[in-house]
Coordinates of C-alpha atoms in Angstrom, one line a residue:
Chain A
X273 CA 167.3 3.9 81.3
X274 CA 170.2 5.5 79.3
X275 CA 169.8 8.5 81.2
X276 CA 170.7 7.2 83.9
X277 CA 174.4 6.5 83.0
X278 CA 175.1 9.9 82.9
X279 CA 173.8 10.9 86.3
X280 CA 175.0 10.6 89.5
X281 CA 173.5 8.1 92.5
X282 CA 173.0 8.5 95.8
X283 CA 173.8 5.9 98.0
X284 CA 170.0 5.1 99.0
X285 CA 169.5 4.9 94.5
X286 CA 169.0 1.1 95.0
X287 CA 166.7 1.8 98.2
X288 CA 164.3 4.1 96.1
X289 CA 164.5 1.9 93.1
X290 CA 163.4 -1.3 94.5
X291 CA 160.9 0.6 96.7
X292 CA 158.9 1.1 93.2
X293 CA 159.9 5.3 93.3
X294 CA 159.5 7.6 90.3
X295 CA 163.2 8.2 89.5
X296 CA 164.0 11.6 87.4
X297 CA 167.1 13.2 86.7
X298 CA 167.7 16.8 88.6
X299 CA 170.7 18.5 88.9
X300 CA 172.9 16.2 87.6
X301 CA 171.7 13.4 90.2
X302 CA 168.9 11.1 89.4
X303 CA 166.3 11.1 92.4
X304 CA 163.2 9.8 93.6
X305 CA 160.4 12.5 92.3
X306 CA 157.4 10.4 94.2
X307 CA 156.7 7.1 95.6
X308 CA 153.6 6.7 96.2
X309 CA 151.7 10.3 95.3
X310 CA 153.1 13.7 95.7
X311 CA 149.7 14.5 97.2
X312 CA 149.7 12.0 99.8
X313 CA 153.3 12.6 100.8
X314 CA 152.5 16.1 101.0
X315 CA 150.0 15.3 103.4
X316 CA 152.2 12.7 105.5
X317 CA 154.9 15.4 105.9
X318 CA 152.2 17.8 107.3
X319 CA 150.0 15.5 109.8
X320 CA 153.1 13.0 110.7
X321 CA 156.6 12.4 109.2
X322 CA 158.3 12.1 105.8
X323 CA 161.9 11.2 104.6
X324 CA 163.4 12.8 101.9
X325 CA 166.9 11.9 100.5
X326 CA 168.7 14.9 99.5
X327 CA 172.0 13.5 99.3
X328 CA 172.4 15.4 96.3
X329 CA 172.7 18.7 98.1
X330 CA 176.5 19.5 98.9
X331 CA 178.6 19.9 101.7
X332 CA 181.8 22.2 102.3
X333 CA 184.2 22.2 105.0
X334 CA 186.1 25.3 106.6
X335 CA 188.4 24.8 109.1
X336 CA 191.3 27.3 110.2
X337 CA 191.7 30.3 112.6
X338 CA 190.6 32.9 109.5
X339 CA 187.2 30.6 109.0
X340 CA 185.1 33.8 110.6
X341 CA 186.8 36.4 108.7
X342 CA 186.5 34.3 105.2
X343 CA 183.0 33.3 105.9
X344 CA 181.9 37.2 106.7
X345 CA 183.6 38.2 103.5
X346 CA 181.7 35.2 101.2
X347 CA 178.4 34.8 102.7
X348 CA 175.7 37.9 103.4
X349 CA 174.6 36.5 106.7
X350 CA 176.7 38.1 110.3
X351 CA 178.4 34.5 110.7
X352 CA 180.1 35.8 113.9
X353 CA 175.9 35.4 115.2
X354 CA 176.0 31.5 115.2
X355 CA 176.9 29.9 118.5
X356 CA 179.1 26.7 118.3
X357 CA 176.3 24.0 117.4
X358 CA 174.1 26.7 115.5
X359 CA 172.9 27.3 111.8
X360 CA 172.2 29.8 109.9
X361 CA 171.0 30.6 106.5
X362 CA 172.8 33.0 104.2
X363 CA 173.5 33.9 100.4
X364 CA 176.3 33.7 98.3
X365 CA 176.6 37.1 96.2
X366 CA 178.8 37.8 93.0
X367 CA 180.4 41.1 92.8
X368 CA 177.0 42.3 91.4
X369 CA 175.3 41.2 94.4
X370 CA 173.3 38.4 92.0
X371 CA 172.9 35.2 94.2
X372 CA 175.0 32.2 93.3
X373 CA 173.3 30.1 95.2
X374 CA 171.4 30.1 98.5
X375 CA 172.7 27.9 101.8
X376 CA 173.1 27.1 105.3
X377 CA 175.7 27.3 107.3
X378 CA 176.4 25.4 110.6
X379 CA 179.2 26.4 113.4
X380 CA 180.2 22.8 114.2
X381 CA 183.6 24.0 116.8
X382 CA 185.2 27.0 117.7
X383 CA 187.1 27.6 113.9
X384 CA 185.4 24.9 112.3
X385 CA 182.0 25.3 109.8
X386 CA 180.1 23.3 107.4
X387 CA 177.9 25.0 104.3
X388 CA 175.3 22.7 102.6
X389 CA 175.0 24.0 98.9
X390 CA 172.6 23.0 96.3
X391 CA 173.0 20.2 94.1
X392 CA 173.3 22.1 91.0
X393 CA 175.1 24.9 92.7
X394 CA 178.0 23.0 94.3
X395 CA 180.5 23.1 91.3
X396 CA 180.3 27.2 90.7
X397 CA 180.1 27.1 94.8
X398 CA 183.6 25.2 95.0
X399 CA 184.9 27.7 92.3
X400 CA 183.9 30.6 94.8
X401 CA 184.7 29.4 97.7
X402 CA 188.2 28.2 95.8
X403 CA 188.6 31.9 94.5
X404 CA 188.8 33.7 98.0
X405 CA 190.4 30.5 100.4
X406 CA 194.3 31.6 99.6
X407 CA 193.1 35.4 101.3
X408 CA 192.7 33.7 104.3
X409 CA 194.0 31.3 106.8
X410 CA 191.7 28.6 106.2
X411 CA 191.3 25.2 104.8
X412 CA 188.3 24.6 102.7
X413 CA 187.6 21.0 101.7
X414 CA 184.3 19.7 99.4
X415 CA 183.1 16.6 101.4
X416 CA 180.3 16.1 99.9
X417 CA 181.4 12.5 99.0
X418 CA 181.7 11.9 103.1
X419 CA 177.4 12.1 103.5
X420 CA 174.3 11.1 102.7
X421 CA 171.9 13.6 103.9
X422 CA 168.2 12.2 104.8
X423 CA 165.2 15.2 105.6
X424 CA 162.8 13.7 108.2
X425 CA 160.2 16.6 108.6
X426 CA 157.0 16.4 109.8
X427 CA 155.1 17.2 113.3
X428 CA 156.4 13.5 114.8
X429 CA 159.2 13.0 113.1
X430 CA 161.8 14.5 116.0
X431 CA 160.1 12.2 118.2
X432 CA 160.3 9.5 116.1
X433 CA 163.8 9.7 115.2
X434 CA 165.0 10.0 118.8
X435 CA 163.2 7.0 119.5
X436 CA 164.3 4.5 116.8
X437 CA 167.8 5.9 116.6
X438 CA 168.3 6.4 120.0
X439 CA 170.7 9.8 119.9
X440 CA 169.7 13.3 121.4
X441 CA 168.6 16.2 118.7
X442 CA 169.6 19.8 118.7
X443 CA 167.0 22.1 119.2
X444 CA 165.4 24.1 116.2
X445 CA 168.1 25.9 113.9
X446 CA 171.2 23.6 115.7
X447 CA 173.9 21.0 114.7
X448 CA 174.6 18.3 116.8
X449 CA 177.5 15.7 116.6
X450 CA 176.0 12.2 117.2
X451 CA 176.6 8.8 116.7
X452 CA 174.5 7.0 114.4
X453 CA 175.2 3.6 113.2
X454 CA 178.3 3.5 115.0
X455 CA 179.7 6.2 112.8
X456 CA 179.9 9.9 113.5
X457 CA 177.1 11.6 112.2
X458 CA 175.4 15.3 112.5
X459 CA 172.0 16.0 113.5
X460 CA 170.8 19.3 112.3
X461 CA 167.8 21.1 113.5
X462 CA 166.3 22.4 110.2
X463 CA 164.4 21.4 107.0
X464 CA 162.8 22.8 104.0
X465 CA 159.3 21.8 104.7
X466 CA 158.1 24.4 107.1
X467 CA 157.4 21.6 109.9
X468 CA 159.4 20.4 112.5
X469 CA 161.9 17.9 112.3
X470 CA 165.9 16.7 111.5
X471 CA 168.0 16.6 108.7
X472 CA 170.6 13.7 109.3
X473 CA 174.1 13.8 107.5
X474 CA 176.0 10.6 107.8
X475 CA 177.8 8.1 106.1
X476 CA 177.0 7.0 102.8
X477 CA 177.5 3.3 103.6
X478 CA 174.8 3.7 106.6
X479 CA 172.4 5.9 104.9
X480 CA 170.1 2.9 103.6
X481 CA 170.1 0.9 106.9
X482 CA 168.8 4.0 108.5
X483 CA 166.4 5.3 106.2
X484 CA 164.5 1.3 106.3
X485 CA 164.9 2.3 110.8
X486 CA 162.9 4.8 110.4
X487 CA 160.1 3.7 107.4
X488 CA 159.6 0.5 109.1
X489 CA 158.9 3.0 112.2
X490 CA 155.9 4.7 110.4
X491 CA 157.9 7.4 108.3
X492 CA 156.6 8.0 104.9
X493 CA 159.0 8.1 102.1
X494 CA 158.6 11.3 99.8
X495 CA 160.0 12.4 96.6
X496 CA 161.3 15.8 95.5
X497 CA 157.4 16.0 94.1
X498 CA 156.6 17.2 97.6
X499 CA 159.4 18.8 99.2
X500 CA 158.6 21.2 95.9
X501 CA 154.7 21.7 97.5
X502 CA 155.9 21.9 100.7
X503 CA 158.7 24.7 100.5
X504 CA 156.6 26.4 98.4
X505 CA 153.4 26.5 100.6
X506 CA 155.8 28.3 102.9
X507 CA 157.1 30.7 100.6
X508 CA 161.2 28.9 100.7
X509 CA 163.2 30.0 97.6
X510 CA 164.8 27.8 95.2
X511 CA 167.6 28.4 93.6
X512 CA 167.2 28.0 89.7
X513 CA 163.0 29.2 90.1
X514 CA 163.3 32.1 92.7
X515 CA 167.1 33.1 92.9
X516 CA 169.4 33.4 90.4
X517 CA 172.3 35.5 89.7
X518 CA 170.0 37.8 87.9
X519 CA 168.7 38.2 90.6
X520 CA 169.5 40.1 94.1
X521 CA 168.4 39.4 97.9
X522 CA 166.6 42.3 98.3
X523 CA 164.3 42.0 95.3
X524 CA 163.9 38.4 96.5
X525 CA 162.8 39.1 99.9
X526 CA 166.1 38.0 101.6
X527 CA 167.1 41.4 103.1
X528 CA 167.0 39.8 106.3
X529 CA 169.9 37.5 105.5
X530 CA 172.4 40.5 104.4
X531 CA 174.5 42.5 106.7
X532 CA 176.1 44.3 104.9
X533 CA 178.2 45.8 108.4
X534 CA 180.3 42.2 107.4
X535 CA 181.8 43.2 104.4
X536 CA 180.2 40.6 102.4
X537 CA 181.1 40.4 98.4
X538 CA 178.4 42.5 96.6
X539 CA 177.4 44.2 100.1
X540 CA 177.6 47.8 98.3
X541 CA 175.6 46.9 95.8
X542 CA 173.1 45.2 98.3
X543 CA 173.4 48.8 100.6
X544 CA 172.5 50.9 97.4
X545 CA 169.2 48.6 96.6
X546 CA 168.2 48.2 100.2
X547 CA 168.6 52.1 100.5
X548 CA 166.6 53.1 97.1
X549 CA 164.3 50.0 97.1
X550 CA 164.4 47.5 93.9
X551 CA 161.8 47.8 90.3
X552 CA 160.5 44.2 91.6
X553 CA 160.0 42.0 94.5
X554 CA 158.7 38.3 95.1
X555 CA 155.7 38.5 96.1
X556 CA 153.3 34.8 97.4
X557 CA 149.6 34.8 95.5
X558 CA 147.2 32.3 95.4
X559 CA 144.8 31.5 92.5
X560 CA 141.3 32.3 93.4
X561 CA 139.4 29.4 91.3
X562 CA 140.9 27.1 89.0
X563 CA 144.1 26.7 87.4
X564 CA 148.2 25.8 88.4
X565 CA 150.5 28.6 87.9
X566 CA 154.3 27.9 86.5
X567 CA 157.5 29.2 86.2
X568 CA 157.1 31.7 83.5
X569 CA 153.8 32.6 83.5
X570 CA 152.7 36.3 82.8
X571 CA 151.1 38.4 85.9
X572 CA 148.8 40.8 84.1
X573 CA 146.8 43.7 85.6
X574 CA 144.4 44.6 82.6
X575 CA 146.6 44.3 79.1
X576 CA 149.9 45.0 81.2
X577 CA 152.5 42.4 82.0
X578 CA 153.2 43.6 85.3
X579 CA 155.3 40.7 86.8
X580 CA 156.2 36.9 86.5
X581 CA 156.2 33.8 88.0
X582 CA 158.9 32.3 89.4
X583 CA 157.6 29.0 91.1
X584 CA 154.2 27.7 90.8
X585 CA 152.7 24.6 92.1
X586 CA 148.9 22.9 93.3
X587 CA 149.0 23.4 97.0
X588 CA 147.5 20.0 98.4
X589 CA 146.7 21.7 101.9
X590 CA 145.1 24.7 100.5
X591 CA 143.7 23.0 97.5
X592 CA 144.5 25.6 95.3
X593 CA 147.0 26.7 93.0
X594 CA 150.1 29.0 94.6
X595 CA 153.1 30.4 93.6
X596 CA 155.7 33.1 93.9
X597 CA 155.9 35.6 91.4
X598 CA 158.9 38.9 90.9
X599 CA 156.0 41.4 90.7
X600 CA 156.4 45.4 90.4
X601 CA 157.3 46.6 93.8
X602 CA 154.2 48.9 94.7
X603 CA 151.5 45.8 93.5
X604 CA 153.9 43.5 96.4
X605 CA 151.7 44.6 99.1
X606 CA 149.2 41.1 100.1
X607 CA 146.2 42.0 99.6
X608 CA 146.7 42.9 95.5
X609 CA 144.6 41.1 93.2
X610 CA 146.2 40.4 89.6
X611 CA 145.3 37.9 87.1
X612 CA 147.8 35.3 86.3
X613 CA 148.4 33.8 82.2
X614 CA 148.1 30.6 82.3
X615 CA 148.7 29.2 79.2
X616 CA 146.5 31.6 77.9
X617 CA 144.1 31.8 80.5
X618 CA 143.8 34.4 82.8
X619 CA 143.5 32.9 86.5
X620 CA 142.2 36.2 88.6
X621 CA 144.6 35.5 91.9
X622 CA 145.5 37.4 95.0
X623 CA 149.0 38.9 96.7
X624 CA 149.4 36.8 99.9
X625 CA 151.3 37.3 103.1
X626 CA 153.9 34.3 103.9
X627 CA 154.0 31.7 104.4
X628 CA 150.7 30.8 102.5
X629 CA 150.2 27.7 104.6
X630 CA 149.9 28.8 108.1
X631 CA 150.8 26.4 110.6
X632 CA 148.1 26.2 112.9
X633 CA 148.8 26.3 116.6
Chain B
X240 CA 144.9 4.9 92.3
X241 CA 142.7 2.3 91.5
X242 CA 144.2 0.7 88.3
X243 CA 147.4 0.4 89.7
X244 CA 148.7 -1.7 86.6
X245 CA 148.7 -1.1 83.0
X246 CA 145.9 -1.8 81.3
X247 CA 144.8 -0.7 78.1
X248 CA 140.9 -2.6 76.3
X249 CA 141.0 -4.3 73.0
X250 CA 137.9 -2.5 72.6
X251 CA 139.4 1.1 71.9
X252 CA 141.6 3.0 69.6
X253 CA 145.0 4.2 70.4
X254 CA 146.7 7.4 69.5
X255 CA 150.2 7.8 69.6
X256 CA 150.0 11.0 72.2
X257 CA 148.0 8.2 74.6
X258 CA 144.7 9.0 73.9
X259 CA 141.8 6.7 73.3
X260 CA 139.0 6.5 71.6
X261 CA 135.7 4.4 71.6
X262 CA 133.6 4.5 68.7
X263 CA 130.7 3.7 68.2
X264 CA 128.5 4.4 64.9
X265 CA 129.3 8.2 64.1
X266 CA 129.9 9.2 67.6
X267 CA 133.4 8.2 70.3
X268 CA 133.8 8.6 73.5
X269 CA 137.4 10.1 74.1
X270 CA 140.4 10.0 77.2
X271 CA 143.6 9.5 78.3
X272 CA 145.7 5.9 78.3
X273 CA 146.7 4.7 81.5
X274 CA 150.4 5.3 80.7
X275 CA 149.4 9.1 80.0
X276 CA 147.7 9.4 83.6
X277 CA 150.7 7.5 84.9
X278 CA 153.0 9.6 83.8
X279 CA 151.1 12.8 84.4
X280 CA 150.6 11.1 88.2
X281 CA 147.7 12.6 90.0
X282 CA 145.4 14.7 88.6
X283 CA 144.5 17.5 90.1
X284 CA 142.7 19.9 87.4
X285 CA 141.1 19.4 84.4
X286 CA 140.4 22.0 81.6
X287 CA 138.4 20.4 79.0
X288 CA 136.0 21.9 75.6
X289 CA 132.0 22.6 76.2
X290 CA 129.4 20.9 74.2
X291 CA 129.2 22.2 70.6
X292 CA 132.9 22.8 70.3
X293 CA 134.8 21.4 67.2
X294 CA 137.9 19.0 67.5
X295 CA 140.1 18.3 65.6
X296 CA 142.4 15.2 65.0
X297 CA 146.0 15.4 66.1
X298 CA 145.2 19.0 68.0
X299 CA 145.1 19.9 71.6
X300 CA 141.4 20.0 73.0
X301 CA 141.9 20.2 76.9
X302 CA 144.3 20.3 79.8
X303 CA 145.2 17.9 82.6
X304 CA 147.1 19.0 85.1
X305 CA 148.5 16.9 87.8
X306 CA 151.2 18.5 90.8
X307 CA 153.9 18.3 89.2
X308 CA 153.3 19.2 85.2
X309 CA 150.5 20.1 83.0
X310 CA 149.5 18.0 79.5
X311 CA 148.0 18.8 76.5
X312 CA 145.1 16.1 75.4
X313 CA 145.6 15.4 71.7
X314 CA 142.0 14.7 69.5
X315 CA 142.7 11.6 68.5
X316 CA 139.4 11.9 66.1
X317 CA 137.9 14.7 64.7
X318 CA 134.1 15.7 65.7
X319 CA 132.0 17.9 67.3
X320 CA 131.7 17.8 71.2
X321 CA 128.0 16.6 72.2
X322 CA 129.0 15.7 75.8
X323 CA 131.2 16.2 78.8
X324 CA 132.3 14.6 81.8
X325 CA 131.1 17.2 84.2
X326 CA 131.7 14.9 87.1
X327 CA 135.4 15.8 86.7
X328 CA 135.3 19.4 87.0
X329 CA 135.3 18.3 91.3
X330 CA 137.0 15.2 90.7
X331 CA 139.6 15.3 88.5
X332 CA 141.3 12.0 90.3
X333 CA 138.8 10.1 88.1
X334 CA 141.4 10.2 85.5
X335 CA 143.8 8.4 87.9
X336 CA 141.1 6.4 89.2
X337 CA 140.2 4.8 85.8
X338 CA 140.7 6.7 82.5
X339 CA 138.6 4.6 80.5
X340 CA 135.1 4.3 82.7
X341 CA 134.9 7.1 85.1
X342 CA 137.5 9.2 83.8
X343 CA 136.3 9.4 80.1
X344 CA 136.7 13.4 79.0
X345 CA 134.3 13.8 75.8
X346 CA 131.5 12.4 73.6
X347 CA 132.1 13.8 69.9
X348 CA 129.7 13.4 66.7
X349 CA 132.6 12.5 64.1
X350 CA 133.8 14.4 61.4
X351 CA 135.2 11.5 59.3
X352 CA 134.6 8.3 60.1
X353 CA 137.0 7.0 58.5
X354 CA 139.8 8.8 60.4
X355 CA 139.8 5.8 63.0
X356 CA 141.3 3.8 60.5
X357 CA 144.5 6.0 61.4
X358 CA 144.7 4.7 65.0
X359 CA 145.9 1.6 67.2
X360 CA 144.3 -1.4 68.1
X361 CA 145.6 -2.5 72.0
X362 CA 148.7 -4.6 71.0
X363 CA 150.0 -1.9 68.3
X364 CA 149.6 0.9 71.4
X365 CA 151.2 -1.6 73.7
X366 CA 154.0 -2.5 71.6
X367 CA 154.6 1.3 70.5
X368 CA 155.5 1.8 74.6
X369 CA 158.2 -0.3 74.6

């Protein structure tokens, strides 16, 4: 593998490796794309429990007494809402109000907050971050290189992690310091699979030992394969497919995480679209029939390109294909039937509410 | 899956996009290696030619798709299609299951014969893979 000199390793690279994984390179990292079927992971993550190393992701540390007022001014989210031992999830804006990249962040004390970026994100990230730091009186720090981050999501997976690990979890959308392994750790209360469940940072060196706890216990092993199906069958953006900085928050459904009342970077820009509407919005569809949309593919109503794909996928729980697509904002409304290009074919398909995998309950 | 480990019969003909091909007389019956379905992993749509359609050598003739990426399946013959695996149409893990029984995509009436010649025996394909 001469690829693989180039790219970064997690520290659970050996773990995957022997475990007979599909290795790939993304985002400058290479990573386990499936171990055993995307399908059946998929479907382990949505009856029981998956683990999913995303290690890859970054971290950044803010500590100091002007952490809330630097915070307000880079991310879009009202950061003075999270309680200590809370998350939230917010965009990072240019002047232009295009989104560098998407994250969470999590109030871990008083002054004291941690952002996990995406992988390919993390440099341009620093830079920003960087940029606005001497404004403030804050220390900002990339520890990224202090955790190994593992996603166990799934309708047991809380359950079994409290067991086999023996620590308390935060409730949904929290941050909890434990002590896992006999090294501090955090326990966060959020995923990317729209099921319940943890995602673990702790230390590197541990990471492997831990992730073996918790297979031997019954959790399945998944690759990025699935965490792709499974954010996408609940409508998540990802950055690089649904965000980019060409694109901004409102057209990409993300209003919700902008208040502009902070004084966010690009927060006029965002007030002027959310006030006069945006020429295209991401709108969920499913294919009615065969075919698998992807990233790129034409929308047509009739002979006119009216929109395009931005993520596509097969859905293993609606046995379908799905994707999101930045449509023209008056065909946004569920309901709208357009025909998607597939590769020359046109796939009639339908506007969809989100997320288009309901959870039942 | 069910052929979990490569395997690839002396009894077909290998092209170099991981097709197969068996012939027999003036007609072959035409799939997918089992690196190409490996690779793909599992199938989950198939998009193939009907009967009476024309193939030809080194060109597209159908679609696999599996989760995570689509294919183009290369003619490794030229012919005319006189069957189809319509069992895949609902089952398109076939392919995964076995590529060169269950999961066989076309029967053609060859063009030219003679364009086998072109094409691997089992230890040239194998060898071209590593």
């Amino acid at each position: 593998m001469t690829t693989a000199q180039t790219e970064c390793r997690t520290s659970l690279f050996d773990t995957h490796v022997e475990a007979g994984a599909k290795m790939v390179p993304f985002s400058g990292w290479m990573m386990p794309v499936s171990y055993d079927g995307i399908k059946e992971e998929h479907i382990a993550v949505r009856t029981h429990a998956g683990i999913f190393d995303t290690s890859h992701m970054g971290e950044i540390e803010v500590e100091g007494p002007g952490s809330l007022a630097y915070l307000q001014r880079l991310v879009t989210n009202d950061v003075s809402k999270i309680d200590i031992g809370g998350a939230q999830y917010s965009c990072l804006l240019n002047e232009e109000a295009g989104v560098i990249d998407d994250l969470f962040v999590y109030r871990l004390a008083n002054d004291r907050y941690l952002i996990i970026t995406n992988a390919g994100n993390h440099e341009v990230d620093l830079e920003q971050f960087g940029r606005h730091a001497p404004d403030f009186d804050v220390y900002v720090r990339d520890a990224s290189s202090g955790y190994a981050m593992l996603a166990v999501q799934g309708p047991h997976a809380r359950q079994i992690v409290r067991d086999q690990l023996h620590i308390e979890l935060p409730p949904r959308m929290g941050v909890l310091a434990q002590q896992v392994g006999r090294k501090p750790a955090l326990v966060c209360g959020t995923g990317y699979t729209g099921e319940d469940g943890v995602e673990l940072l702790v230390d590197p060196e541990i990471a492997p030992a831990i992730w073996m706890e918790l297979v031997d216990a019954g959790v399945v092993p998944c690759g990025l394969g699935a965490r792709d199906t499974l954010r996408l069958e609940v409508c998540f953006h990802l950055h690089g497919n649904d965000l980019s900085t060409d694109i901004d928050p409102i057209s990409a459904g993300l209003g919700w995480a902008c208040k502009e009342a902070t004084g966010f970077i690009g927060c006029d820009k965002v007030a002027v679209l959310r006030a006069n509407g945006t020429d295209e919005k991401l709108a969920p569809f499913v294919i009615e029939g065969p075919g698998i949309p992807r990233q790129g593919n034409p929308v047509m109503i009739g002979d006119e390109v009216v929109g395009e794909v931005s993520s596509g996928t097969f859905s293993p729980s609606l046995d379908s294909g799905i994707g999101m697509a930045y449509v023209r904002s008056d065909l946004a409304e569920p309901g709208t039937e357009v025909e998607i290009d597939v590769r020359g074919k046109r796939r009639p398909a339908r506007v969809s509410s989100k997320p288009l995998y309901p959870k039942e309950k | 899956m069910i052929l979990s480990e490569p395997n690839y019969p002396e009894n077909l003909r290998y092209h170099p996009e991981h097709d197969w091909a068996r012939i027999e007389g003036g007609e072959a019956t035409l799939g997918i290696t089992w690196y190409a379905q490996d690779s793909l992993g599992e199938v989950v749509f198939y998009d193939g030619p009907e009967v009476g359609a024309e193939i030809t050598k080194d060109q597209p003739y159908a679609e696999v798709e599996s989760v995570k990426a689509v294919s183009d399946v290369i003619a490794p013959v030229s012919g005319e299609v006189i069957a189809v695996n319509e069992t895949l149409a609902d089952a398109p893990e076939a392919i995964n299951a076995d590529s060169y029984e269950t999961g066989w995509l076309v029967k053609v009436r060859l063009t030219d014969p003679s364009e086998a010649d072109q094409l691997m025996d089992a230890a040239a394909y194998t060898a071209s893979l590593e």
